[in-house]
Short mmCIF file of C-alpha atoms and ligand atoms in Angstrom, two decimals:
data_model
loop_
_atom_site.label_atom_id
_atom_site.label_comp_id
_atom_site.label_asym_id
_atom_site.label_seq_id
_atom_site.Cartn_x
_atom_site.Cartn_y
_atom_site.Cartn_z
CA MET A 1 -5.73 21.54 -59.00
CA GLY A 2 -5.79 23.34 -62.35
CA ASN A 3 -6.74 26.92 -61.75
CA ILE A 4 -9.99 26.10 -59.99
CA GLY A 5 -10.35 28.73 -57.31
CA GLY A 6 -7.64 30.85 -59.05
CA THR A 7 -8.02 33.53 -61.70
CA TYR A 8 -11.08 33.10 -63.90
CA GLU A 9 -10.50 31.14 -67.06
CA PRO A 10 -13.15 29.74 -69.42
CA LEU A 11 -13.30 25.95 -69.58
CA SER A 12 -12.91 24.02 -72.80
CA VAL A 13 -13.58 20.42 -73.72
CA LYS A 14 -9.81 19.88 -73.59
CA THR A 15 -9.15 21.47 -70.20
CA LEU A 16 -12.30 20.52 -68.34
CA ALA A 17 -11.35 17.13 -66.89
CA GLY A 18 -7.92 18.35 -65.77
CA ARG A 19 -9.43 21.37 -64.09
CA LEU A 20 -12.43 19.75 -62.43
CA GLY A 21 -10.85 16.37 -61.66
CA PRO A 22 -9.61 17.50 -58.22
CA VAL A 23 -13.09 18.63 -57.13
CA THR A 24 -14.33 15.87 -54.81
CA ALA A 25 -18.02 16.64 -55.33
CA ILE A 26 -17.49 15.80 -59.01
CA SER A 27 -15.03 12.90 -58.74
CA ASN A 28 -17.44 11.30 -56.23
CA ARG A 29 -19.91 11.07 -59.09
CA LEU A 30 -17.66 10.44 -62.09
CA GLY A 31 -14.78 8.60 -60.46
CA ALA A 32 -11.25 9.85 -59.81
CA ASP A 33 -9.79 8.53 -63.06
CA ILE A 34 -10.22 11.52 -65.33
CA SER A 35 -9.02 9.56 -68.35
CA THR A 36 -12.50 7.97 -68.35
CA TRP A 37 -14.27 11.36 -68.48
CA THR A 38 -15.61 12.79 -71.71
CA SER A 39 -16.90 16.34 -72.16
CA LYS A 40 -19.23 17.84 -74.72
CA GLU A 41 -20.20 21.51 -75.02
CA ILE A 42 -23.97 21.72 -75.49
CA GLY A 43 -24.74 25.37 -74.69
CA ASP A 44 -27.33 26.72 -77.09
CA GLY A 45 -28.51 29.56 -74.87
CA ASN A 46 -27.69 33.22 -75.18
CA LEU A 47 -25.13 33.60 -72.42
CA ASN A 48 -23.05 30.69 -71.10
CA LEU A 49 -20.88 27.66 -71.69
CA VAL A 50 -22.65 24.40 -70.81
CA PHE A 51 -20.93 21.00 -70.84
CA ILE A 52 -22.13 17.46 -70.23
CA VAL A 53 -19.33 15.60 -68.52
CA SER A 54 -19.70 11.83 -68.46
CA SER A 55 -17.85 8.76 -67.26
CA PRO A 56 -18.94 5.12 -66.99
CA LEU A 57 -20.20 6.04 -63.51
CA GLY A 58 -22.49 8.93 -64.42
CA SER A 59 -22.88 12.39 -65.87
CA VAL A 60 -23.00 15.96 -64.59
CA ILE A 61 -23.73 19.33 -66.12
CA VAL A 62 -21.03 21.97 -65.86
CA LYS A 63 -22.26 25.49 -66.53
CA GLN A 64 -19.82 28.38 -66.68
CA ALA A 65 -20.64 32.03 -67.19
CA LEU A 66 -18.66 33.88 -69.84
CA PRO A 67 -17.64 37.49 -69.20
CA TYR A 68 -19.79 38.62 -72.12
CA VAL A 69 -23.12 37.86 -73.82
CA ARG A 70 -22.46 34.77 -75.92
CA LEU A 71 -25.21 35.63 -78.39
CA VAL A 72 -23.59 38.97 -79.23
CA GLY A 73 -19.89 38.51 -78.42
CA ASP A 74 -17.33 40.34 -76.30
CA SER A 75 -18.62 43.74 -77.39
CA TRP A 76 -21.32 43.20 -74.73
CA PRO A 77 -19.58 42.47 -71.40
CA LEU A 78 -21.61 40.80 -68.67
CA PRO A 79 -20.49 40.14 -65.08
CA LEU A 80 -19.55 36.61 -64.06
CA LYS A 81 -21.46 37.20 -60.86
CA ARG A 82 -24.65 36.02 -62.57
CA SER A 83 -23.45 32.55 -61.72
CA PHE A 84 -23.58 33.49 -58.03
CA PHE A 85 -27.20 34.62 -58.40
CA GLU A 86 -28.11 31.47 -60.30
CA TYR A 87 -26.56 29.32 -57.59
CA HIS A 88 -28.45 31.15 -54.84
CA ALA A 89 -31.70 30.96 -56.78
CA LEU A 90 -31.28 27.21 -57.38
CA VAL A 91 -30.73 26.59 -53.69
CA ARG A 92 -33.83 28.57 -52.74
CA GLN A 93 -36.01 26.98 -55.43
CA ALA A 94 -34.88 23.51 -54.32
CA GLY A 95 -36.02 24.33 -50.78
CA ARG A 96 -39.35 25.77 -51.91
CA ASP A 97 -40.30 23.14 -54.49
CA PRO A 98 -38.09 20.09 -53.89
CA GLY A 99 -37.27 17.88 -56.85
CA THR A 100 -38.07 20.33 -59.63
CA VAL A 101 -34.70 22.04 -60.15
CA PRO A 102 -31.28 20.43 -60.64
CA GLU A 103 -29.35 19.52 -57.50
CA VAL A 104 -26.18 21.62 -57.21
CA TYR A 105 -23.08 19.50 -56.57
CA HIS A 106 -20.47 22.22 -56.59
CA PHE A 107 -20.22 26.00 -56.96
CA ASP A 108 -17.04 27.97 -57.67
CA GLU A 109 -17.71 31.69 -57.53
CA THR A 110 -14.35 32.81 -58.97
CA GLN A 111 -14.62 30.51 -61.96
CA ALA A 112 -18.38 31.22 -62.25
CA ILE A 113 -18.98 27.47 -62.46
CA ILE A 114 -21.99 25.52 -61.26
CA VAL A 115 -21.77 21.74 -61.41
CA MET A 116 -25.21 20.20 -61.21
CA GLU A 117 -27.51 17.29 -61.88
CA PHE A 118 -27.84 16.13 -65.50
CA PHE A 119 -31.40 15.38 -66.51
CA THR A 120 -31.61 12.56 -69.03
CA PRO A 121 -33.32 11.72 -71.36
CA HIS A 122 -34.95 15.13 -70.95
CA LYS A 123 -34.98 17.75 -73.67
CA ILE A 124 -35.70 21.46 -73.71
CA LEU A 125 -39.47 22.01 -73.77
CA ARG A 126 -39.16 24.55 -76.59
CA HIS A 127 -37.76 21.80 -78.86
CA SER A 128 -40.59 19.53 -77.87
CA LEU A 129 -43.12 22.21 -78.76
CA ILE A 130 -41.55 22.45 -82.21
CA ALA A 131 -41.64 18.67 -82.64
CA GLY A 132 -45.30 18.54 -81.59
CA GLU A 133 -44.74 16.30 -78.57
CA LYS A 134 -47.09 16.09 -75.61
CA HIS A 135 -45.97 15.72 -72.02
CA PRO A 136 -48.35 14.38 -69.40
CA GLY A 137 -47.95 16.12 -66.07
CA LEU A 138 -46.25 19.18 -67.57
CA ALA A 139 -48.88 21.70 -66.49
CA GLU A 140 -49.09 20.34 -62.98
CA VAL A 141 -45.35 20.61 -62.32
CA LEU A 142 -45.18 24.12 -63.79
CA GLY A 143 -48.27 25.36 -61.92
CA LEU A 144 -47.01 23.95 -58.63
CA PHE A 145 -43.52 25.32 -59.19
CA CYS A 146 -44.87 28.81 -59.80
CA ALA A 147 -47.19 28.76 -56.80
CA ARG A 148 -44.61 27.32 -54.40
CA THR A 149 -41.63 29.43 -55.38
CA LEU A 150 -43.62 32.65 -55.73
CA PHE A 151 -45.56 32.20 -52.47
CA ARG A 152 -42.71 30.83 -50.35
CA GLY A 153 -40.28 33.51 -51.56
CA SER A 154 -42.59 36.34 -50.61
CA ASP A 155 -43.63 38.40 -47.58
CA LEU A 156 -46.65 36.11 -47.33
CA CYS A 157 -44.40 33.40 -46.01
CA MET A 158 -40.82 34.49 -45.35
CA ASP A 159 -39.36 35.68 -42.13
CA THR A 160 -38.95 39.45 -42.43
CA ALA A 161 -35.21 39.69 -41.61
CA LYS A 162 -34.29 36.84 -43.98
CA ARG A 163 -36.35 38.32 -46.75
CA LYS A 164 -34.80 41.77 -46.45
CA ALA A 165 -31.30 40.29 -46.50
CA ASP A 166 -32.28 38.29 -49.56
CA VAL A 167 -33.75 41.29 -51.36
CA ALA A 168 -30.43 43.08 -50.73
CA LEU A 169 -28.43 40.10 -52.05
CA PHE A 170 -30.37 39.85 -55.33
CA ALA A 171 -30.54 43.65 -55.72
CA GLU A 172 -26.91 43.46 -56.82
CA SER A 173 -27.88 41.62 -59.98
CA VAL A 174 -27.98 44.95 -61.76
CA GLU A 175 -26.79 44.00 -65.23
CA LEU A 176 -29.17 41.08 -65.77
CA CYS A 177 -32.03 43.14 -64.48
CA ASP A 178 -31.02 45.85 -66.91
CA ILE A 179 -31.15 43.34 -69.79
CA THR A 180 -34.76 42.53 -68.94
CA GLU A 181 -35.71 46.17 -68.38
CA THR A 182 -34.25 47.07 -71.76
CA LEU A 183 -34.97 44.08 -74.00
CA VAL A 184 -38.41 43.25 -72.63
CA PHE A 185 -39.88 46.60 -71.74
CA SER A 186 -38.19 49.31 -73.82
CA ASP A 187 -36.50 48.18 -77.04
CA PRO A 188 -39.60 46.65 -78.68
CA TYR A 189 -41.39 50.00 -78.55
CA PHE A 190 -38.94 52.01 -80.66
CA ASN A 191 -36.34 51.41 -83.32
CA ALA A 192 -33.61 50.27 -80.92
CA GLU A 193 -30.18 49.24 -82.20
CA ARG A 194 -30.36 45.56 -81.24
CA ASN A 195 -33.90 44.99 -82.54
CA HIS A 196 -34.71 42.83 -85.54
CA HIS A 197 -37.89 41.44 -87.00
CA THR A 198 -39.17 39.53 -90.01
CA ARG A 199 -39.43 42.12 -92.77
CA GLN A 200 -43.04 41.22 -93.71
CA LEU A 201 -44.02 42.58 -90.30
CA ASP A 202 -42.87 46.14 -91.09
CA ARG A 203 -46.39 47.57 -91.32
CA LEU A 204 -47.63 45.90 -88.14
CA VAL A 205 -44.49 46.89 -86.27
CA ALA A 206 -44.97 50.54 -87.27
CA GLU A 207 -48.60 50.30 -86.13
CA LEU A 208 -47.60 48.88 -82.75
CA ARG A 209 -44.88 51.46 -82.20
CA ALA A 210 -47.41 54.22 -82.90
CA ASP A 211 -49.95 52.66 -80.51
CA ILE A 212 -50.24 55.05 -77.60
CA ASP A 213 -52.21 52.69 -75.34
CA LEU A 214 -49.68 49.94 -75.88
CA LYS A 215 -46.75 52.24 -75.14
CA VAL A 216 -48.29 53.58 -71.93
CA GLU A 217 -49.45 50.17 -70.66
CA SER A 218 -46.11 48.53 -71.41
CA GLN A 219 -44.41 51.23 -69.37
CA HIS A 220 -46.87 50.72 -66.50
CA LEU A 221 -45.82 47.06 -66.60
CA LYS A 222 -42.15 48.06 -66.60
CA SER A 223 -42.82 50.20 -63.55
CA LYS A 224 -44.38 47.18 -61.82
CA PHE A 225 -41.42 45.04 -62.76
CA CYS A 226 -38.95 47.56 -61.36
CA ASN A 227 -40.84 48.60 -58.24
CA ASN A 228 -42.75 45.58 -56.94
CA ALA A 229 -40.26 43.34 -55.15
CA GLU A 230 -43.01 40.87 -54.20
CA THR A 231 -41.05 37.65 -54.40
CA LEU A 232 -37.93 35.93 -55.66
CA LEU A 233 -38.62 35.28 -59.34
CA HIS A 234 -36.97 32.78 -61.64
CA GLY A 235 -36.70 35.84 -63.86
CA ASP A 236 -36.40 34.09 -67.26
CA PHE A 237 -39.13 31.49 -67.07
CA HIS A 238 -39.69 30.71 -70.73
CA THR A 239 -40.04 27.28 -72.33
CA GLY A 240 -36.27 27.16 -72.92
CA SER A 241 -35.89 27.08 -69.12
CA VAL A 242 -37.97 23.91 -68.82
CA MET A 243 -36.76 20.36 -69.51
CA VAL A 244 -39.12 17.49 -70.19
CA SER A 245 -39.09 13.74 -70.61
CA GLU A 246 -42.07 11.45 -71.09
CA SER A 247 -42.74 11.45 -67.39
CA GLU A 248 -40.85 14.35 -65.82
CA THR A 249 -40.71 18.14 -65.96
CA LYS A 250 -37.78 20.11 -64.57
CA VAL A 251 -36.97 23.81 -64.32
CA ILE A 252 -33.47 25.13 -65.06
CA ASP A 253 -31.50 28.36 -65.58
CA PRO A 254 -32.59 30.94 -62.99
CA GLU A 255 -29.62 33.26 -63.58
CA PHE A 256 -31.98 36.20 -64.11
CA ALA A 257 -33.42 35.68 -60.61
CA LEU A 258 -34.53 38.89 -58.93
CA TYR A 259 -37.19 40.18 -56.60
CA GLY A 260 -40.15 41.31 -58.67
CA PRO A 261 -43.90 40.94 -59.18
CA MET A 262 -45.34 37.42 -58.94
CA GLY A 263 -47.08 37.65 -62.30
CA PHE A 264 -43.78 38.07 -64.15
CA ASP A 265 -42.82 34.38 -64.04
CA THR A 266 -46.33 33.12 -64.75
CA GLY A 267 -46.73 35.69 -67.52
CA MET A 268 -43.46 34.90 -69.25
CA LEU A 269 -44.28 31.19 -69.13
CA LEU A 270 -47.81 31.52 -70.52
CA GLY A 271 -46.70 34.04 -73.16
CA ASN A 272 -44.21 31.47 -74.45
CA PHE A 273 -46.92 28.80 -74.66
CA TRP A 274 -49.17 31.16 -76.61
CA MET A 275 -46.33 31.93 -79.02
CA ALA A 276 -45.73 28.20 -79.46
CA TYR A 277 -49.46 27.82 -80.17
CA PHE A 278 -49.33 30.42 -82.95
CA ALA A 279 -46.10 28.94 -84.39
CA GLN A 280 -47.62 25.48 -85.00
CA PRO A 281 -48.73 26.08 -88.63
CA GLY A 282 -45.04 26.72 -89.36
CA HIS A 283 -44.22 23.15 -88.28
CA ALA A 284 -47.22 21.23 -89.63
CA ASP A 285 -46.68 18.62 -92.37
CA THR A 286 -50.14 19.32 -93.78
CA PRO A 287 -52.36 22.43 -93.53
CA GLY A 288 -54.14 22.21 -90.18
CA GLY A 289 -51.97 19.24 -89.28
CA ARG A 290 -51.18 20.63 -85.86
CA ALA A 291 -54.75 21.57 -84.85
CA ALA A 292 -55.04 18.90 -82.16
CA TYR A 293 -51.62 19.82 -80.81
CA GLN A 294 -52.62 23.47 -80.66
CA GLY A 295 -55.61 22.39 -78.58
CA TRP A 296 -53.26 20.54 -76.25
CA ILE A 297 -51.12 23.67 -75.78
CA LEU A 298 -54.14 25.76 -74.83
CA GLY A 299 -55.18 23.01 -72.43
CA VAL A 300 -51.74 23.16 -70.80
CA VAL A 301 -52.09 26.92 -70.38
CA GLU A 302 -55.51 26.50 -68.78
CA GLU A 303 -54.26 23.78 -66.45
CA ILE A 304 -51.14 25.70 -65.40
CA TRP A 305 -53.31 28.57 -64.24
CA ALA A 306 -55.80 26.27 -62.49
CA VAL A 307 -53.03 24.38 -60.66
CA PHE A 308 -51.25 27.62 -59.81
CA SER A 309 -54.40 29.21 -58.34
CA ALA A 310 -55.34 26.10 -56.35
CA GLU A 311 -51.85 25.63 -54.89
CA PHE A 312 -51.41 29.33 -54.17
CA SER A 313 -54.76 29.26 -52.33
CA ARG A 314 -53.71 26.18 -50.35
CA LEU A 315 -50.45 27.86 -49.35
CA TRP A 316 -52.36 31.02 -48.41
CA ARG A 317 -54.56 28.99 -46.05
CA GLU A 318 -51.85 26.74 -44.65
CA GLU A 319 -48.50 28.56 -44.79
CA ARG A 320 -49.25 32.27 -44.37
CA SER A 321 -46.62 32.96 -41.75
CA GLY A 322 -44.99 36.14 -43.09
CA ILE A 323 -45.60 39.82 -42.43
CA LEU A 324 -48.46 40.28 -44.89
CA TYR A 325 -52.14 39.49 -44.21
CA GLN A 326 -51.15 37.96 -40.88
CA GLN A 327 -53.32 35.15 -39.55
CA THR A 328 -53.50 37.12 -36.28
CA LEU A 329 -55.55 39.74 -38.14
CA PHE A 330 -57.74 37.30 -40.01
CA GLU A 331 -58.27 33.66 -38.98
CA ASP A 332 -57.38 34.30 -35.33
CA GLN A 333 -60.14 36.94 -35.22
CA GLY A 334 -62.60 34.50 -36.73
CA HIS A 335 -62.38 36.45 -40.01
CA ARG A 336 -61.94 33.54 -42.39
CA LEU A 337 -64.19 35.16 -44.97
CA ALA A 338 -62.04 38.29 -44.98
CA SER A 339 -58.97 36.14 -45.50
CA GLU A 340 -60.63 34.50 -48.51
CA GLN A 341 -61.56 37.94 -49.83
CA ALA A 342 -57.96 39.12 -49.52
CA LEU A 343 -56.76 35.95 -51.27
CA ALA A 344 -59.18 36.55 -54.14
CA HIS A 345 -57.87 40.11 -54.48
CA ARG A 346 -54.24 38.98 -54.51
CA LEU A 347 -54.99 36.33 -57.14
CA GLN A 348 -56.80 38.91 -59.22
CA HIS A 349 -53.68 41.14 -59.18
CA ILE A 350 -51.45 38.23 -60.13
CA TRP A 351 -53.86 37.29 -62.93
CA GLN A 352 -53.83 40.77 -64.45
CA ASP A 353 -50.05 41.04 -64.11
CA THR A 354 -49.68 37.59 -65.67
CA LEU A 355 -51.62 38.64 -68.75
CA GLY A 356 -49.72 41.92 -69.07
CA PHE A 357 -46.29 40.32 -68.70
CA ALA A 358 -47.27 37.54 -71.09
CA GLY A 359 -48.14 40.24 -73.61
CA VAL A 360 -44.87 42.15 -73.33
CA GLU A 361 -42.95 38.86 -73.55
CA MET A 362 -44.76 37.96 -76.78
CA ILE A 363 -43.97 41.33 -78.26
CA ARG A 364 -40.32 41.38 -77.20
CA ARG A 365 -39.59 37.86 -78.53
CA THR A 366 -40.71 39.06 -81.96
CA LEU A 367 -39.32 42.60 -82.14
CA SER A 368 -36.37 42.81 -79.78
CA LEU A 369 -33.00 40.96 -79.64
CA ALA A 370 -33.68 37.38 -78.50
CA HIS A 371 -36.41 35.62 -80.50
CA ILE A 372 -37.83 32.11 -80.05
CA ALA A 373 -36.80 28.98 -81.92
CA GLU A 374 -40.45 28.08 -82.64
CA ASN A 375 -40.60 31.08 -85.00
CA ASP A 376 -36.95 31.33 -86.04
CA THR A 377 -36.99 27.80 -87.42
CA ILE A 378 -39.87 28.53 -89.82
CA GLU A 379 -37.99 28.98 -93.08
CA ASN A 380 -40.85 30.34 -95.16
CA GLU A 381 -40.74 34.04 -94.26
CA GLU A 382 -44.38 34.73 -95.16
CA LEU A 383 -45.58 31.90 -92.97
CA ARG A 384 -43.22 32.90 -90.15
CA ALA A 385 -44.48 36.47 -90.32
CA ASP A 386 -48.11 35.24 -90.10
CA CYS A 387 -47.31 33.22 -86.97
CA GLU A 388 -45.41 36.11 -85.42
CA ALA A 389 -48.13 38.61 -86.31
CA ARG A 390 -50.69 36.54 -84.44
CA GLY A 391 -48.47 36.50 -81.37
CA LEU A 392 -48.04 40.26 -81.63
CA ARG A 393 -51.80 40.78 -81.90
CA LEU A 394 -52.58 38.65 -78.85
CA GLY A 395 -49.66 40.25 -77.00
CA ARG A 396 -51.08 43.71 -77.67
CA GLN A 397 -54.53 42.64 -76.45
CA LEU A 398 -53.08 41.20 -73.25
CA VAL A 399 -51.04 44.29 -72.45
CA VAL A 400 -53.79 46.79 -73.16
CA ASN A 401 -56.86 44.83 -72.03
CA ARG A 402 -55.45 42.76 -69.18
CA CYS A 403 -57.96 44.21 -66.70
CA ARG A 404 -60.89 43.35 -68.97
CA LEU A 405 -60.07 39.69 -69.54
CA HIS A 406 -61.53 37.70 -66.70
CA SER A 407 -60.85 34.04 -67.41
CA MET A 408 -58.36 31.79 -69.14
CA ALA A 409 -61.18 30.45 -71.31
CA THR A 410 -61.74 34.00 -72.61
CA VAL A 411 -58.04 34.51 -73.35
CA ASN A 412 -57.75 31.14 -75.10
CA ASP A 413 -60.86 31.98 -77.15
CA LEU A 414 -59.17 35.20 -78.17
CA ALA A 415 -56.08 33.21 -79.19
CA ARG A 416 -58.28 30.88 -81.28
CA ILE A 417 -59.96 33.81 -83.03
CA ILE A 418 -56.63 35.48 -83.76
CA ALA A 419 -55.20 32.16 -85.03
CA LYS A 420 -58.10 31.88 -87.51
CA GLU A 421 -58.39 35.44 -88.67
CA ALA A 422 -55.29 37.51 -88.22
CA LYS A 423 -52.30 37.67 -90.54
CA GLN A 424 -49.53 40.19 -90.93
C1 SR1 B 1 -28.76 39.20 -73.99
S1 SR1 B 1 -29.64 37.96 -73.24
C2 SR1 B 1 -31.12 37.85 -74.12
C3 SR1 B 1 -32.13 37.03 -73.46
O1 SR1 B 1 -31.65 35.73 -73.25
C4 SR1 B 1 -32.04 35.26 -71.98
O2 SR1 B 1 -32.56 33.98 -72.05
C5 SR1 B 1 -33.04 36.25 -71.49
O3 SR1 B 1 -34.34 35.92 -71.89
C6 SR1 B 1 -32.58 37.49 -72.10
O4 SR1 B 1 -33.58 38.48 -72.15
MG1 MG B 2 -31.32 30.93 -69.87
#
């Protein structure tokens, strides 16, 4: 059976059917006659090989880790074990929020291969945000996913022994964690080797790198990220990790999964929506042509937070069975009000972290290594720089003033003001 299970070897369109044909979990879906299978490499991410494999009976996704960072090449080695962490994260997310992540059909640790459900006709949300397409139900799925995975993967819910074993398992994901620590929290704040930015931003970039408050607050956020193992995070929850169709929203790609602060996933997600909001003038056919769509994006942001808070509160009241804020100390003592007070405090922490992490995400996607397609695809450099500058300005506000911004309406108002006034 090819070298499946043997020494690691990257798949190719030519070798894929021969190598995966003997795997029953796949042939059950595509049929045993591999001459009817066709494979196409579709990976456009930064790290892995991704194939769609189809036959007249169906299709599956085959994702294989490469031993290096695809975006950079083999000068930047990266362990294959990230596939193991992605597999374990997918299994946990499927248990915590059923139906939102792809079903895993087969996992081969040696080959770093995950074979999973193919979502069709879904596309990557980031591409949809460039095309100006709306998706009913998007905010609800994303808000629920965040609340359910973050709550159910935490000490608020999990059995203590299981959770400690799980923290130990994911603690081995050192290299991917290091990528986030470096690219998100450090590189943007000095002239690091892998950084790049649109040249019209030079002045603003110098200003931000000289900004003492921004530097200190971004490092406080890094400290939170490194030290607060609150829950199992998706770890890379941007709009490239979401797939959408007209009626469905799915979440993919949790290879950066790690235990960290709850607000990291929500923050990265919202930060990507705000960047997409600022990028819209770069994709409008006429000046102001995307105004209504921009309004829709801000509405999605508002709804994600509302759904997240409501579902997190429901889970707090109904599923708080872990070692923190035990019901025995609160409800069982008749102290329901105290429980609600504690919930409000926890949500307040997550809110502030969310804003801070959204801010660092917006800054890193403009100054550090991996940028976003919404901005990269704006050919006019002046216009691109204006869009990026607005993201940087909101990002800075969120990082530095996260404890002074008390509602999503206020933050969205700030975004609207920056969209109108600010340029490079
Ligand atoms: C070297 S990897 C760069 C980025 O791509 C991934 O999607 C993560 O966001 C990572 O930070
Ligand atoms: Mg990814």
